Structures are given as structure tokens and as C-alpha cells.
Short mmCIF file of N, CA and C in Angstrom, two decimals:
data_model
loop_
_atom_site.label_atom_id
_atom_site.label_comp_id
_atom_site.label_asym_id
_atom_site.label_seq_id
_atom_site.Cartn_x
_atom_site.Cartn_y
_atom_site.Cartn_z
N UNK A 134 0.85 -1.18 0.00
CA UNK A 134 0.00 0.00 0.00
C UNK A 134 0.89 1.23 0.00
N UNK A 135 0.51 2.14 -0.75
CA UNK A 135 1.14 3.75 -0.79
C UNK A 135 0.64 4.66 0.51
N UNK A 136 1.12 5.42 0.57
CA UNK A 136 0.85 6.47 1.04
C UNK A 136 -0.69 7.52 0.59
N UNK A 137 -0.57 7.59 -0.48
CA UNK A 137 -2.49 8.04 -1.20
C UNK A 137 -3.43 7.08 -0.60
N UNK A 138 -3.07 5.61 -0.93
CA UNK A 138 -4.05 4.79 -1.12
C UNK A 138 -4.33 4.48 0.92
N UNK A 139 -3.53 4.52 1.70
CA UNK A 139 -3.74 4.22 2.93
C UNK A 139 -4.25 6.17 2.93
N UNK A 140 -4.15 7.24 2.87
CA UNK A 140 -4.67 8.60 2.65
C UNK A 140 -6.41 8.19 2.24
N UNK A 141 -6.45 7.84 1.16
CA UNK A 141 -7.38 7.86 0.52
C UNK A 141 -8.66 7.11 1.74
N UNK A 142 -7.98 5.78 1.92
CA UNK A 142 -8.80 4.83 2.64
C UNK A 142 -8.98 5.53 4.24
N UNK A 143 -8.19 5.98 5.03
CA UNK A 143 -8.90 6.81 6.35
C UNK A 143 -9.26 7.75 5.67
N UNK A 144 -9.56 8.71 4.62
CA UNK A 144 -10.28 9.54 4.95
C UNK A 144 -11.66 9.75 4.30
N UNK A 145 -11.68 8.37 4.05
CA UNK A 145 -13.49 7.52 3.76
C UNK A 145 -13.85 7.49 4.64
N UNK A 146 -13.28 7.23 6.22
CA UNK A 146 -13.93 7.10 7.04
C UNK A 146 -14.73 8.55 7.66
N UNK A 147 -15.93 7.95 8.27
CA UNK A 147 -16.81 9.39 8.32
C UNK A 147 -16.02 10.07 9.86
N UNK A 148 -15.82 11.16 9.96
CA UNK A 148 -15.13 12.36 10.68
C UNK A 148 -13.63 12.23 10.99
N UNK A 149 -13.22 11.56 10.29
CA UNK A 149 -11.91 11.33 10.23
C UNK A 149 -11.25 12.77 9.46
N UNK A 150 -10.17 13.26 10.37
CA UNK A 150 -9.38 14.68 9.70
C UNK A 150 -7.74 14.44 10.03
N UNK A 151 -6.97 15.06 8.98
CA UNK A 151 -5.81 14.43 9.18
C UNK A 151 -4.55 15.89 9.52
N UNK A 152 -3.29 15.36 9.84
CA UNK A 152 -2.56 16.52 10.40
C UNK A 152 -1.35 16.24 10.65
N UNK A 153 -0.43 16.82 10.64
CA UNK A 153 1.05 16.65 10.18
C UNK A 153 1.48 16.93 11.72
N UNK A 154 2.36 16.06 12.17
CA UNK A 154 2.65 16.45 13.98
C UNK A 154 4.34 15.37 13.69
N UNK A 155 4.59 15.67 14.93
CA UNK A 155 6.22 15.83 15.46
C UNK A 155 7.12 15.82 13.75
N UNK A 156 7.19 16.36 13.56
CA UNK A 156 7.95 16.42 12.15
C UNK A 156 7.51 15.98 11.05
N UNK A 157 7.68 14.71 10.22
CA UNK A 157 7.45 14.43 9.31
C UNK A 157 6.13 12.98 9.30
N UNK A 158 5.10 13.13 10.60
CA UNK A 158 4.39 12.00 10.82
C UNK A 158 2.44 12.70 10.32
N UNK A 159 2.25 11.89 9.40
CA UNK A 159 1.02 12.30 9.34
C UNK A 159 -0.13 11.28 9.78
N UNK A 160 -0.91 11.90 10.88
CA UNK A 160 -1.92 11.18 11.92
C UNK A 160 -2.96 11.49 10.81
N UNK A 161 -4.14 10.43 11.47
CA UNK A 161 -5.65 10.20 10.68
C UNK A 161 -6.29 10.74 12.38
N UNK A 162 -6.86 11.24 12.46
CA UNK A 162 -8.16 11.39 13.73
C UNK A 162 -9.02 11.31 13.55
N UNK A 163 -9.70 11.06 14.66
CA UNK A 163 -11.48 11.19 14.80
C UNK A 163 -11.55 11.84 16.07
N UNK A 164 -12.32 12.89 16.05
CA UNK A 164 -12.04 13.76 17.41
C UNK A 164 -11.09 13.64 18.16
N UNK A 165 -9.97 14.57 17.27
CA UNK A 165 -8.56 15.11 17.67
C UNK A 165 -7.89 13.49 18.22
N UNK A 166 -8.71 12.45 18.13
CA UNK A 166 -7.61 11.03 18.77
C UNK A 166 -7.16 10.59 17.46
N UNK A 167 -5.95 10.08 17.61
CA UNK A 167 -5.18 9.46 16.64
C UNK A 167 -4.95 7.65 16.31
N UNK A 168 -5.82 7.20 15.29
CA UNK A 168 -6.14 6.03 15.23
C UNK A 168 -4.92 4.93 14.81
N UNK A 169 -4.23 6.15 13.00
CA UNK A 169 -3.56 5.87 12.18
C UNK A 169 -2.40 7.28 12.59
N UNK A 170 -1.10 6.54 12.11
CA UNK A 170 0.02 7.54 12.12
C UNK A 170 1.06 6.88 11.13
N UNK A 171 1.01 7.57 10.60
CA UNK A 171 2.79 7.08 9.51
C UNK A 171 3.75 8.54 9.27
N UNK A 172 5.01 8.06 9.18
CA UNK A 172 5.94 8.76 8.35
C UNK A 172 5.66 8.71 6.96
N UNK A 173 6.16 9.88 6.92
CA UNK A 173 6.14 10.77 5.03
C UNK A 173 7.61 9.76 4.44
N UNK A 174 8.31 9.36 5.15
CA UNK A 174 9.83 9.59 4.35
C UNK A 174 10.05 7.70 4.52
N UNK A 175 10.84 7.59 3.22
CA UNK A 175 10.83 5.82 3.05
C UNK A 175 11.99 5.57 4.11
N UNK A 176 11.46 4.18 4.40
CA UNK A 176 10.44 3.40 4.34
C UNK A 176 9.66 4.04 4.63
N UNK A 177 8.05 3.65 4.27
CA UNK A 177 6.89 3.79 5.06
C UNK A 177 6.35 2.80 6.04
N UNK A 178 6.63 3.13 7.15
CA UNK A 178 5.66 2.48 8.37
C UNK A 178 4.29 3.20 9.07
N UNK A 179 3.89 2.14 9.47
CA UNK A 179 2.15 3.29 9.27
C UNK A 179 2.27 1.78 11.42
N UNK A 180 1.61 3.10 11.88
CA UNK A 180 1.12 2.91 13.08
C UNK A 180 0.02 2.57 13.32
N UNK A 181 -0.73 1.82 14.03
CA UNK A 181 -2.26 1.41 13.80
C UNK A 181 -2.64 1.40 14.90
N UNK A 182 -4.03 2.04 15.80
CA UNK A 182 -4.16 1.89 17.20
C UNK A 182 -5.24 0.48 17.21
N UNK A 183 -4.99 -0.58 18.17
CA UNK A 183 -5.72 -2.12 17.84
C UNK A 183 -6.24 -2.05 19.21
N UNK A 184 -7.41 -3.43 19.31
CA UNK A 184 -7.70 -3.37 20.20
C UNK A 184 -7.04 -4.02 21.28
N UNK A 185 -6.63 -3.97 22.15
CA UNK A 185 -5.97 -4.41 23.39
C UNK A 185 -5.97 -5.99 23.64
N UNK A 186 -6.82 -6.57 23.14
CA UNK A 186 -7.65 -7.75 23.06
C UNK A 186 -7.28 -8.98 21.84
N UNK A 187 -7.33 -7.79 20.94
CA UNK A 187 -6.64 -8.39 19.46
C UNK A 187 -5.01 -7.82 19.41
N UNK A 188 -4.56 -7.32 20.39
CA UNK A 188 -3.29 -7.63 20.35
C UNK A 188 -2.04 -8.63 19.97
N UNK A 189 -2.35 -9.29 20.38
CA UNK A 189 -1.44 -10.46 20.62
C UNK A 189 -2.00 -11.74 19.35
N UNK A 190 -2.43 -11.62 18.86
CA UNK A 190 -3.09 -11.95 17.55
C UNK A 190 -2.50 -11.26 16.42
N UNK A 191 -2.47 -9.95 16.39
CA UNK A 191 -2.56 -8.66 15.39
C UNK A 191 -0.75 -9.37 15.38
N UNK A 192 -0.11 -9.07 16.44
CA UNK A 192 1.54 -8.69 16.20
C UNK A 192 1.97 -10.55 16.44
N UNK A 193 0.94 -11.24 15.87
CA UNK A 193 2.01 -12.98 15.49
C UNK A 193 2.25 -13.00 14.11
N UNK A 194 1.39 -12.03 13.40
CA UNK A 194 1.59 -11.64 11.97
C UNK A 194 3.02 -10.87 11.66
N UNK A 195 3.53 -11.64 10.29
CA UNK A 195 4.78 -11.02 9.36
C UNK A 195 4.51 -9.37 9.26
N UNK A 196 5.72 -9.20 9.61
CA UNK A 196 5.59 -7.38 9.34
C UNK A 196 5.17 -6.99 10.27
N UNK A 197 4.34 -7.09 11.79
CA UNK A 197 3.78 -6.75 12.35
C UNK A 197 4.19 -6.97 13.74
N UNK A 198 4.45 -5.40 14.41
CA UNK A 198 5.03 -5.74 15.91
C UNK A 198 4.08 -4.69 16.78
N UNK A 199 4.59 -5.01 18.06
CA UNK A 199 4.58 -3.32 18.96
C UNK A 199 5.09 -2.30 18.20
N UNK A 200 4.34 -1.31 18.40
CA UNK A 200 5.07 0.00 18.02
C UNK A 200 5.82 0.56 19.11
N UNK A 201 6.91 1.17 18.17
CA UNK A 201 8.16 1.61 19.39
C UNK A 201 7.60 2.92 19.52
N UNK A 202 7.65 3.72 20.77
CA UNK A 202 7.81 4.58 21.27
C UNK A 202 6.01 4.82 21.68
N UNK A 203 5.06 3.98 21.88
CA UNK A 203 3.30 4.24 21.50
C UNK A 203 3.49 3.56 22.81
N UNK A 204 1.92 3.28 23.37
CA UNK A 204 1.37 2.74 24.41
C UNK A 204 1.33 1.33 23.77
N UNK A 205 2.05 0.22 25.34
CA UNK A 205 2.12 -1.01 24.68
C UNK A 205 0.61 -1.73 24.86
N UNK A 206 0.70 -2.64 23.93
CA UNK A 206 -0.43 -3.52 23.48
C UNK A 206 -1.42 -2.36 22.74
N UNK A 207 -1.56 -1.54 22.54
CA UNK A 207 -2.67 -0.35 22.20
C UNK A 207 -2.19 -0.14 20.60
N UNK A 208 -0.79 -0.09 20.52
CA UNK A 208 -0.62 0.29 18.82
C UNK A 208 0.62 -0.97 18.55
N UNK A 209 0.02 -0.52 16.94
CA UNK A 209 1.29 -1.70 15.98
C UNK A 209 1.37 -0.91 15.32
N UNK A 210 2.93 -1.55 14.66
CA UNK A 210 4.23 -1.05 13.88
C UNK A 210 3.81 -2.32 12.63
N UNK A 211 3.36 -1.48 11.18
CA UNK A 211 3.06 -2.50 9.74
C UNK A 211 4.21 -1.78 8.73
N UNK A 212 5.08 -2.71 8.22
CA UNK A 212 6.03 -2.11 7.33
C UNK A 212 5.75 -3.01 6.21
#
């Protein structure tokens, strides 16, 4: 997936608004909370907030861990 096409797809979702924060990371929100987050600059890794529950499920998958520096079990790291 690109960068447009993951763009394109959150911002189908209804009240979803998007915004450029700590440097070069562009977040997806839904009332100012941040669901989706990726870097602009390659690689692209895109941040995903999961449910707590489907954690440990979500990150037994290829490509797919904790995200570094996020609240653990709450977000994944998809490259």
C-alpha cells in the first residue's frame, strides 16, 4: 500500500481529519484522537491503534510488531 491509497482509505472514514505532527508523521483522527500515524519519508511504516484484546493476535503476523515509542499492546508497527 502507498501512502495516497492508505490517505485515501482513512479519509473515507466518516469524521476522520488528518494533520502533520512531530515532524514528518502524518496522523488520521477522529475527534482530535489518533487512530492511524505514519511517516512521510521511506520506508513507510504506518502505526495502527488495535484493540488491546486483538493484540497479541494482530503482532504474530509477518511485518507486524509493537510499536516503538506508542502505548504497549494499544498500537502496531506494519512495514
Amino acid at each position: 500500500m502507498d501512502i495516497e491509497k492508505l490517505r485515501d482509505f482513512c479519509l473515507s472514514l466518516e469524521g476522520t481529519t488528518e494533520d502533520l505532527k512531530w515532524g514528518d508523521n502524518l496522523c488520521f483522527m477522529i475527534e482530535e484522537k489518533i487512530f492511524v500515524l505514519c511517516n512521510l519519508s521511506e520506508p513507510l511504516h504506518v502505526c495502527v491503534k488495535v484493540n488491546i484484546d486483538d493484540f497479541d493476535s494482530i503482532t504474530s503476523r509477518n511485518g507486524v510488531q509493537q510499536a516503538f515509542h506508542m502505548a504497549k499492546r494499544h498500537w502496531v508497527s506494519i512495514k
